[in-house]
Short mmCIF file of C-alpha atoms in Angstrom, two decimals:
data_model
loop_
_atom_site.label_atom_id
_atom_site.label_comp_id
_atom_site.label_asym_id
_atom_site.label_seq_id
_atom_site.Cartn_x
_atom_site.Cartn_y
_atom_site.Cartn_z
CA MET A 1 10.57 16.10 -25.08
CA THR A 2 8.28 13.60 -22.98
CA LEU A 3 7.02 13.73 -19.38
CA THR A 4 5.86 10.35 -19.15
CA GLY A 5 9.03 9.20 -17.22
CA PRO A 6 8.80 11.91 -14.51
CA LEU A 7 5.22 11.78 -14.21
CA ILE A 8 5.63 7.99 -13.54
CA GLY A 9 8.31 8.88 -11.06
CA LEU A 10 6.01 11.57 -9.30
CA ALA A 11 3.03 9.24 -9.13
CA THR A 12 5.42 6.41 -7.58
CA PHE A 13 6.52 9.01 -5.08
CA LEU A 14 2.88 9.98 -3.96
CA ILE A 15 1.37 6.46 -4.00
CA ILE A 16 4.24 5.05 -1.74
CA GLY A 17 3.81 8.23 0.46
CA ALA A 18 0.27 7.74 0.53
CA PHE A 19 0.76 3.82 1.65
CA HIS A 20 2.91 5.24 4.62
CA PRO A 21 -0.02 6.58 6.82
CA VAL A 22 -2.31 3.99 5.66
CA VAL A 23 -0.26 1.08 7.16
CA ILE A 24 0.15 2.84 10.48
CA LYS A 25 -3.53 3.74 10.85
CA THR A 26 -5.04 0.45 9.34
CA GLU A 27 -2.92 -1.46 12.19
CA TYR A 28 -3.85 1.27 14.89
CA TYR A 29 -7.48 1.14 14.19
CA CYS A 30 -8.29 -2.50 12.88
CA GLY A 31 -4.97 -4.45 13.73
CA THR A 32 -3.54 -7.19 10.90
CA ARG A 33 -7.07 -8.18 10.08
CA PRO A 34 -7.56 -6.31 6.58
CA TRP A 35 -4.46 -7.73 5.20
CA TRP A 36 -6.51 -9.36 2.49
CA VAL A 37 -8.24 -6.26 1.45
CA PHE A 38 -4.58 -5.10 0.19
CA LEU A 39 -4.11 -8.45 -1.44
CA VAL A 40 -7.36 -8.11 -3.19
CA ALA A 41 -6.72 -4.57 -4.39
CA GLY A 42 -3.16 -5.38 -5.28
CA ILE A 43 -4.28 -8.22 -7.39
CA GLY A 44 -6.92 -5.93 -8.86
CA CYS A 45 -4.63 -3.27 -9.76
CA ILE A 46 -2.00 -5.47 -11.22
CA ALA A 47 -4.65 -7.37 -13.44
CA ALA A 48 -6.20 -3.96 -14.35
CA ALA A 49 -2.68 -2.67 -15.59
CA LEU A 50 -2.50 -5.54 -17.98
CA PHE A 51 -5.54 -4.27 -19.73
CA VAL A 52 -4.77 -0.39 -19.79
CA SER A 53 -3.34 0.86 -23.07
CA ASN A 54 -1.92 3.98 -21.76
CA VAL A 55 1.63 3.88 -20.40
CA LEU A 56 1.06 6.28 -17.75
CA GLY A 57 -2.26 4.52 -16.52
CA ALA A 58 -0.59 0.93 -16.59
CA ALA A 59 2.29 2.23 -14.81
CA VAL A 60 0.28 3.79 -11.94
CA LEU A 61 -1.89 0.87 -11.61
CA GLY A 62 1.07 -1.49 -11.63
CA VAL A 63 2.90 0.81 -8.78
CA THR A 64 -0.34 1.25 -6.96
CA GLY A 65 -0.78 -2.83 -7.04
CA PHE A 66 2.69 -3.81 -5.97
CA SER A 67 2.36 -1.16 -3.27
CA SER A 68 -0.66 -2.75 -2.02
CA LEU A 69 1.02 -6.01 -1.70
CA TRP A 70 4.07 -4.62 -0.09
CA THR A 71 1.71 -3.00 2.48
CA ILE A 72 0.47 -6.52 3.37
CA LEU A 73 4.19 -7.05 4.77
CA GLU A 74 4.44 -3.28 6.48
CA LEU A 75 1.21 -4.21 8.26
CA PHE A 76 2.72 -7.16 10.21
CA GLU A 77 5.95 -5.41 10.88
CA GLN A 78 3.94 -2.50 12.12
CA HIS A 79 2.40 -4.83 14.38
CA GLN A 80 5.69 -5.67 15.37
CA ARG A 81 6.99 -2.05 16.26
CA VAL A 82 3.73 -1.65 18.14
CA GLU A 83 4.92 -4.78 20.26
CA LYS A 84 8.27 -3.40 20.89
CA GLY A 85 6.51 -0.14 22.15
CA TRP A 86 7.61 2.00 19.03
CA PHE A 87 4.24 3.02 18.21
CA PRO A 88 1.21 3.40 20.57
CA LYS A 89 -1.53 0.61 20.74
CA GLY A 90 -4.77 1.41 19.16
CA PRO A 91 -8.08 0.23 19.82
CA GLY A 92 -7.57 -2.49 16.95
CA HIS A 93 -4.07 -3.57 18.12
CA GLY A 94 -5.39 -6.80 19.96
CA LYS A 95 -7.22 -7.73 16.60
CA ARG A 96 -5.26 -10.20 14.18
#
């Protein structure tokens, strides 16, 4: 019996869950300006996953990398949700 699959599933669940409040807080305090940070982090994690020989480690890095890239889209969509009044405007809202 191997736990690799369930551990990857759990890690994916936790990583995606962790990025949800990150998107909301980032847009609230910084606007959409730091999108490039998620781009660099995503590319870095994906590149690192290519060099990790451990399956679990590579999977976690890959999921984190692609979640970082997806966060860019979510950050701009969060900005639109704030514009529609679905979320409160923060001090960083005017910053793009």
